PDB file of C-alpha atoms in Angstrom:
ATOM      1  CA  MET A   1      -4.877  32.787  25.157  1.00 42.00           C
ATOM      2  CA  ARG A   2      -3.393  30.587  22.436  1.00 53.00           C
ATOM      3  CA  SER A   3      -4.243  26.897  22.473  1.00 71.00           C
ATOM      4  CA  ASP A   4      -1.668  24.132  22.757  1.00 96.00           C
ATOM      5  CA  PRO A   5      -0.006  23.631  19.325  1.00 97.00           C
ATOM      6  CA  PHE A   6      -0.402  19.837  19.440  1.00 98.00           C
ATOM      7  CA  GLU A   7      -4.119  19.978  20.274  1.00 98.00           C
ATOM      8  CA  SER A   8      -4.658  22.762  17.747  1.00 98.00           C
ATOM      9  CA  ALA A   9      -3.027  20.720  14.967  1.00 99.00           C
ATOM     10  CA  ILE A  10      -4.973  17.565  15.849  1.00 98.00           C
ATOM     11  CA  ARG A  11      -8.216  19.553  15.862  1.00 98.00           C
ATOM     12  CA  ARG A  12      -7.409  21.033  12.430  1.00 99.00           C
ATOM     13  CA  PHE A  13      -6.463  17.631  10.979  1.00 99.00           C
ATOM     14  CA  ASP A  14      -9.741  16.210  12.239  1.00 99.00           C
ATOM     15  CA  GLU A  15     -11.735  19.147  10.860  1.00 99.00           C
ATOM     16  CA  GLU A  16     -10.156  18.632   7.441  1.00 99.00           C
ATOM     17  CA  ASN A  17     -10.720  14.870   7.401  1.00 98.00           C
ATOM     18  CA  ARG A  18     -14.323  15.195   8.583  1.00 98.00           C
ATOM     19  CA  ARG A  19     -14.978  16.960   5.259  1.00 98.00           C
ATOM     20  CA  ASP A  20     -14.370  13.702   3.366  1.00 98.00           C
ATOM     21  CA  PRO A  21     -17.521  13.159   1.277  1.00 98.00           C
ATOM     22  CA  ARG A  22     -16.870   9.405   1.210  1.00 97.00           C
ATOM     23  CA  THR A  23     -18.072   7.346   4.128  1.00 96.00           C
ATOM     24  CA  ALA A  24     -16.955   4.096   5.699  1.00 93.00           C
ATOM     25  CA  GLU A  25     -18.934   1.781   7.925  1.00 90.00           C
ATOM     26  CA  PHE A  26     -17.239   0.595  11.091  1.00 90.00           C
ATOM     27  CA  ASP A  27     -18.821  -0.963  14.175  1.00 89.00           C
ATOM     28  CA  GLY A  28     -22.267  -0.303  12.737  1.00 92.00           C
ATOM     29  CA  GLN A  29     -21.709   3.430  12.255  1.00 95.00           C
ATOM     30  CA  SER A  30     -20.956   5.572   9.235  1.00 97.00           C
ATOM     31  CA  HIS A  31     -17.923   7.883   9.397  1.00 97.00           C
ATOM     32  CA  PRO A  32     -16.116  10.207   6.990  1.00 98.00           C
ATOM     33  CA  ARG A  33     -13.612   7.753   5.538  1.00 97.00           C
ATOM     34  CA  GLU A  34     -10.307   9.572   6.127  1.00 97.00           C
ATOM     35  CA  TYR A  35     -11.431  10.791   9.541  1.00 98.00           C
ATOM     36  CA  LEU A  36     -12.045   7.172  10.542  1.00 98.00           C
ATOM     37  CA  HIS A  37      -8.667   6.221   9.084  1.00 98.00           C
ATOM     38  CA  ALA A  38      -6.851   8.933  11.071  1.00 98.00           C
ATOM     39  CA  ILE A  39      -8.602   8.014  14.325  1.00 98.00           C
ATOM     40  CA  LYS A  40      -7.824   4.309  13.867  1.00 98.00           C
ATOM     41  CA  VAL A  41      -4.155   4.914  12.936  1.00 99.00           C
ATOM     42  CA  SER A  42      -3.802   7.126  16.029  1.00 99.00           C
ATOM     43  CA  GLY A  43      -5.388   4.410  18.144  1.00 98.00           C
ATOM     44  CA  TRP A  44      -2.958   1.812  16.848  1.00 99.00           C
ATOM     45  CA  ILE A  45      -0.022   4.133  17.571  1.00 99.00           C
ATOM     46  CA  GLU A  46      -1.212   4.424  21.182  1.00 98.00           C
ATOM     47  CA  LYS A  47      -1.213   0.604  21.426  1.00 98.00           C
ATOM     48  CA  LEU A  48       1.971  -0.103  19.469  1.00 98.00           C
ATOM     49  CA  ALA A  49       4.102   2.814  20.687  1.00 98.00           C
ATOM     50  CA  PRO A  50       2.642   4.286  23.884  1.00 97.00           C
ATOM     51  CA  ALA A  51       5.763   6.435  24.353  1.00 97.00           C
ATOM     52  CA  ALA A  52       5.537   7.798  20.792  1.00 98.00           C
ATOM     53  CA  SER A  53       6.961  11.219  20.072  1.00 98.00           C
ATOM     54  CA  ALA A  54       4.626  14.121  19.383  1.00 98.00           C
ATOM     55  CA  GLU A  55       5.814  14.003  15.765  1.00 99.00           C
ATOM     56  CA  LEU A  56       4.732  10.379  15.363  1.00 99.00           C
ATOM     57  CA  ARG A  57       1.356  11.100  16.957  1.00 99.00           C
ATOM     58  CA  LEU A  58       0.911  14.070  14.606  1.00 99.00           C
ATOM     59  CA  ALA A  59       1.961  12.018  11.563  1.00 99.00           C
ATOM     60  CA  ALA A  60      -0.498   9.297  12.522  1.00 99.00           C
ATOM     61  CA  ARG A  61      -3.307  11.820  12.415  1.00 98.00           C
ATOM     62  CA  CYS A  62      -2.315  13.433   9.093  1.00 98.00           C
ATOM     63  CA  ASN A  63      -0.638  10.769   6.953  1.00 96.00           C
ATOM     64  CA  ALA A  64      -3.773  10.524   4.766  1.00 97.00           C
ATOM     65  CA  LEU A  65      -4.943  14.126   5.169  1.00 98.00           C
ATOM     66  CA  ARG A  66      -7.623  15.005   2.577  1.00 98.00           C
ATOM     67  CA  ARG A  67      -6.753  11.892   0.542  1.00 98.00           C
ATOM     68  CA  TRP A  68     -10.057  12.081  -1.333  1.00 98.00           C
ATOM     69  CA  GLU A  69      -8.800  15.155  -3.196  1.00 98.00           C
ATOM     70  CA  ILE A  70      -6.490  12.975  -5.330  1.00 98.00           C
ATOM     71  CA  PRO A  71      -8.641   9.985  -6.341  1.00 97.00           C
ATOM     72  CA  ARG A  72      -6.987   6.695  -7.282  1.00 96.00           C
ATOM     73  CA  ASP A  73      -8.694   6.764 -10.677  1.00 96.00           C
ATOM     74  CA  THR A  74      -6.698   9.848 -11.698  1.00 97.00           C
ATOM     75  CA  TYR A  75      -3.750   7.486 -12.257  1.00 98.00           C
ATOM     76  CA  PRO A  76      -3.521   4.348 -14.435  1.00 97.00           C
ATOM     77  CA  LYS A  77      -4.868   1.125 -12.902  1.00 92.00           C
ATOM     78  CA  THR A  78      -1.421  -0.458 -12.999  1.00 93.00           C
ATOM     79  CA  THR A  79       1.190  -1.150 -10.364  1.00 90.00           C
ATOM     80  CA  ALA A  80       3.288   1.734 -11.692  1.00 97.00           C
ATOM     81  CA  GLY A  81       0.214   3.985 -11.672  1.00 97.00           C
ATOM     82  CA  TYR A  82      -0.511   2.986  -8.087  1.00 94.00           C
ATOM     83  CA  HIS A  83       3.030   3.874  -7.000  1.00 95.00           C
ATOM     84  CA  ARG A  84       2.890   7.238  -8.793  1.00 98.00           C
ATOM     85  CA  TRP A  85      -0.441   7.946  -7.070  1.00 98.00           C
ATOM     86  CA  ARG A  86       1.033   7.057  -3.662  1.00 96.00           C
ATOM     87  CA  LYS A  87       4.025   9.371  -4.207  1.00 97.00           C
ATOM     88  CA  ALA A  88       1.697  12.205  -5.254  1.00 98.00           C
ATOM     89  CA  LEU A  89      -0.403  11.577  -2.138  1.00 98.00           C
ATOM     90  CA  GLN A  90       2.634  11.685   0.140  1.00 97.00           C
ATOM     91  CA  ALA A  91       3.662  15.065  -1.259  1.00 98.00           C
ATOM     92  CA  PHE A  92       0.091  16.359  -0.970  1.00 98.00           C
ATOM     93  CA  HIS A  93      -0.327  15.085   2.617  1.00 98.00           C
ATOM     94  CA  ALA A  94       3.051  16.491   3.678  1.00 98.00           C
ATOM     95  CA  LYS A  95       2.278  19.946   2.247  1.00 98.00           C
ATOM     96  CA  ALA A  96      -1.236  20.083   3.734  1.00 98.00           C
ATOM     97  CA  ALA A  97       0.062  18.869   7.110  1.00 99.00           C
ATOM     98  CA  SER A  98       2.984  21.330   7.110  1.00 98.00           C
ATOM     99  CA  ASP A  99       0.635  24.251   6.489  1.00 98.00           C
ATOM    100  CA  ILE A 100      -1.497  23.250   9.479  1.00 99.00           C
ATOM    101  CA  LEU A 101       1.499  22.524  11.713  1.00 99.00           C
ATOM    102  CA  ARG A 102       3.087  25.879  10.910  1.00 98.00           C
ATOM    103  CA  ASP A 103      -0.224  27.682  11.591  1.00 98.00           C
ATOM    104  CA  ALA A 104      -0.422  25.838  14.930  1.00 98.00           C
ATOM    105  CA  GLY A 105       2.984  27.208  15.916  1.00 97.00           C
ATOM    106  CA  PHE A 106       5.372  24.341  15.207  1.00 98.00           C
ATOM    107  CA  GLY A 107       8.878  24.995  13.932  1.00 98.00           C
ATOM    108  CA  ASP A 108      10.827  23.540  11.056  1.00 98.00           C
ATOM    109  CA  ASP A 109      12.244  20.668  13.136  1.00 98.00           C
ATOM    110  CA  VAL A 110       8.774  19.248  13.839  1.00 98.00           C
ATOM    111  CA  LEU A 111       7.643  19.832  10.256  1.00 98.00           C
ATOM    112  CA  ALA A 112      10.725  17.996   8.953  1.00 98.00           C
ATOM    113  CA  LYS A 113      10.182  14.966  11.223  1.00 98.00           C
ATOM    114  CA  VAL A 114       6.456  14.711  10.397  1.00 99.00           C
ATOM    115  CA  GLU A 115       7.280  15.001   6.694  1.00 98.00           C
ATOM    116  CA  ALA A 116       9.958  12.298   7.000  1.00 98.00           C
ATOM    117  CA  LEU A 117       7.381  10.013   8.613  1.00 98.00           C
ATOM    118  CA  ILE A 118       4.755  10.730   5.942  1.00 98.00           C
ATOM    119  CA  PHE A 119       7.329   9.999   3.211  1.00 97.00           C
ATOM    120  CA  MET A 120       8.643   6.961   5.149  1.00 97.00           C
ATOM    121  CA  LYS A 121      12.145   8.334   4.509  1.00 96.00           C
ATOM    122  CA  ASN A 122      13.867   6.114   7.077  1.00 94.00           C
ATOM    123  CA  PHE A 123      11.612   3.070   6.833  1.00 97.00           C
ATOM    124  CA  PRO A 124      12.121   0.449   8.176  1.00 95.00           C
ATOM    125  CA  ALA A 125      15.256   1.515  10.097  1.00 97.00           C
ATOM    126  CA  ASP A 126      13.414   4.225  12.066  1.00 98.00           C
ATOM    127  CA  PRO A 127      11.273   2.524  14.750  1.00 98.00           C
ATOM    128  CA  GLU A 128       8.723   5.350  14.525  1.00 98.00           C
ATOM    129  CA  ALA A 129       8.403   4.946  10.756  1.00 98.00           C
ATOM    130  CA  GLN A 130       7.892   1.212  11.330  1.00 99.00           C
ATOM    131  CA  ALA A 131       5.248   1.929  13.981  1.00 99.00           C
ATOM    132  CA  LEU A 132       3.416   4.270  11.590  1.00 99.00           C
ATOM    133  CA  GLU A 133       3.525   1.662   8.809  1.00 98.00           C
ATOM    134  CA  ASP A 134       2.259  -1.000  11.222  1.00 99.00           C
ATOM    135  CA  ALA A 135      -0.582   1.262  12.370  1.00 99.00           C
ATOM    136  CA  ASP A 136      -1.506   2.180   8.801  1.00 98.00           C
ATOM    137  CA  CYS A 137      -1.503  -1.458   7.645  1.00 98.00           C
ATOM    138  CA  LEU A 138      -3.518  -2.659  10.651  1.00 99.00           C
ATOM    139  CA  THR A 139      -6.026   0.124  10.007  1.00 98.00           C
ATOM    140  CA  PHE A 140      -6.317  -0.955   6.366  1.00 97.00           C
ATOM    141  CA  LEU A 141      -6.938  -4.554   7.418  1.00 97.00           C
ATOM    142  CA  GLU A 142      -9.407  -3.529  10.093  1.00 96.00           C
ATOM    143  CA  THR A 143     -11.436  -0.945   8.172  1.00 94.00           C
ATOM    144  CA  LYS A 144     -10.946  -1.288   4.391  1.00 91.00           C
ATOM    145  CA  PHE A 145      -9.826  -4.829   3.563  1.00 94.00           C
ATOM    146  CA  HIS A 146     -13.290  -6.383   3.823  1.00 90.00           C
ATOM    147  CA  ALA A 147     -14.653  -4.032   1.139  1.00 87.00           C
ATOM    148  CA  TYR A 148     -12.114  -5.346  -1.368  1.00 87.00           C
ATOM    149  CA  LEU A 149     -12.876  -9.033  -0.832  1.00 87.00           C
ATOM    150  CA  SER A 150     -15.746  -8.871  -3.323  1.00 87.00           C
ATOM    151  CA  GLU A 151     -13.743  -6.775  -5.830  1.00 89.00           C
ATOM    152  CA  TRP A 152     -10.487  -8.729  -6.003  1.00 90.00           C
ATOM    153  CA  ASP A 153      -9.968 -12.344  -6.996  1.00 93.00           C
ATOM    154  CA  GLU A 154      -8.032 -14.549  -4.593  1.00 94.00           C
ATOM    155  CA  PRO A 155      -4.620 -14.337  -6.325  1.00 95.00           C
ATOM    156  CA  LYS A 156      -4.778 -10.524  -6.382  1.00 92.00           C
ATOM    157  CA  THR A 157      -5.941 -10.408  -2.758  1.00 94.00           C
ATOM    158  CA  VAL A 158      -3.130 -12.686  -1.596  1.00 96.00           C
ATOM    159  CA  ARG A 159      -0.559 -10.666  -3.608  1.00 94.00           C
ATOM    160  CA  ILE A 160      -1.769  -7.400  -2.037  1.00 93.00           C
ATOM    161  CA  LEU A 161      -1.832  -8.952   1.426  1.00 97.00           C
ATOM    162  CA  LYS A 162       1.720 -10.259   0.977  1.00 97.00           C
ATOM    163  CA  GLY A 163       2.842  -6.729   0.152  1.00 95.00           C
ATOM    164  CA  THR A 164       0.966  -5.263   3.105  1.00 96.00           C
ATOM    165  CA  LEU A 165       2.089  -7.896   5.592  1.00 98.00           C
ATOM    166  CA  GLY A 166       5.646  -7.747   4.254  1.00 98.00           C
ATOM    167  CA  LYS A 167       5.924  -4.107   5.352  1.00 97.00           C
ATOM    168  CA  MET A 168       4.719  -4.915   8.865  1.00 98.00           C
ATOM    169  CA  SER A 169       6.816  -5.849  11.879  1.00 98.00           C
ATOM    170  CA  GLU A 170       6.564  -9.370  13.256  1.00 98.00           C
ATOM    171  CA  ARG A 171       4.562  -8.012  16.198  1.00 98.00           C
ATOM    172  CA  ALA A 172       2.048  -6.310  13.892  1.00 99.00           C
ATOM    173  CA  ARG A 173       1.694  -9.460  11.754  1.00 98.00           C
ATOM    174  CA  LYS A 174       0.784 -11.397  14.892  1.00 98.00           C
ATOM    175  CA  ILE A 175      -1.808  -8.744  15.767  1.00 98.00           C
ATOM    176  CA  ALA A 176      -3.210  -9.010  12.225  1.00 98.00           C
ATOM    177  CA  LEU A 177      -3.903 -12.693  12.819  1.00 96.00           C
ATOM    178  CA  ASP A 178      -6.115 -11.756  15.770  1.00 96.00           C
ATOM    179  CA  LEU A 179      -8.110  -8.948  14.133  1.00 97.00           C
ATOM    180  CA  PRO A 180     -11.878  -9.499  14.191  1.00 95.00           C
ATOM    181  CA  LEU A 181     -12.163 -10.183  10.456  1.00 94.00           C
ATOM    182  CA  SER A 182     -14.417 -12.556   8.575  1.00 94.00           C
ATOM    183  CA  GLU A 183     -13.359 -16.179   8.376  1.00 95.00           C
ATOM    184  CA  ALA A 184     -12.553 -15.658   4.675  1.00 94.00           C
ATOM    185  CA  GLY A 185     -10.456 -12.585   5.478  1.00 95.00           C
ATOM    186  CA  GLN A 186      -8.481 -14.391   8.164  1.00 96.00           C
ATOM    187  CA  ALA A 187      -7.925 -17.379   5.853  1.00 96.00           C
ATOM    188  CA  LEU A 188      -6.488 -15.068   3.188  1.00 97.00           C
ATOM    189  CA  ILE A 189      -4.171 -13.431   5.727  1.00 97.00           C
ATOM    190  CA  ARG A 190      -2.946 -16.858   6.848  1.00 97.00           C
ATOM    191  CA  LYS A 191      -2.420 -17.844   3.205  1.00 97.00           C
ATOM    192  CA  ALA A 192      -0.460 -14.647   2.516  1.00 97.00           C
ATOM    193  CA  LEU A 193       1.719 -15.288   5.572  1.00 95.00           C
ATOM    194  CA  GLY A 194       2.190 -18.961   4.658  1.00 90.00           C
TER     195      GLY A 194
END
C-alpha cells in the first residue's frame, strides 16, 4: 500500500534536512540546523495560517532544503553576493523539492505552486507567499538572530533587521516584538521598527 503523498514528502524533506552536519541550539537541545529551521517554519505556518493549503505546508518544510550544500562563503561577502547566493539557493531548493514531490506522487500543478512559493514569485500579493515569508523571518529571529549579535556591529544589525522586518506583515512584526529574545535583541528590533 502506498503512503499518503503529503506525509511521504514531509518525511523525505525531514530525512534530507536531518543530514545537515551543522547544528543549532534551541531550547537547550542541539538539532540539525536546517531540520530545526523547517520544523519551526512549519510551526509558524500552523499559527499564522491554520487553513494553509497543502502547497504552503509543503513549501514551509522545504524552502531551505539541504541549504548547507551551497555555503554562504561560496559567494562574495557583499550585498550583491548575498543576493546571488539567495537566488542560487532558491533554484537549488526548488529542484530538490520538486524531485521529492514528484517521487511522492504529486503532479505538475503542486510542483508549480510549491516552486512559486519557494521563489516568492507573487510576494507580497499572494497571502500564502506573505505567510511563508513571515514564518521564515520569525524563525530567523527566533533561532538564528541571537548568534549574529556578537558578529555584527549595531548599525549592520539594525540594517539587517530593517530588511527582515520590512518583508513581514504588520501582524508578524507585532509577534516579533513578543518573541522570547534577549533584552539586547528586543531593543534592536524596537530600534529597527522605530
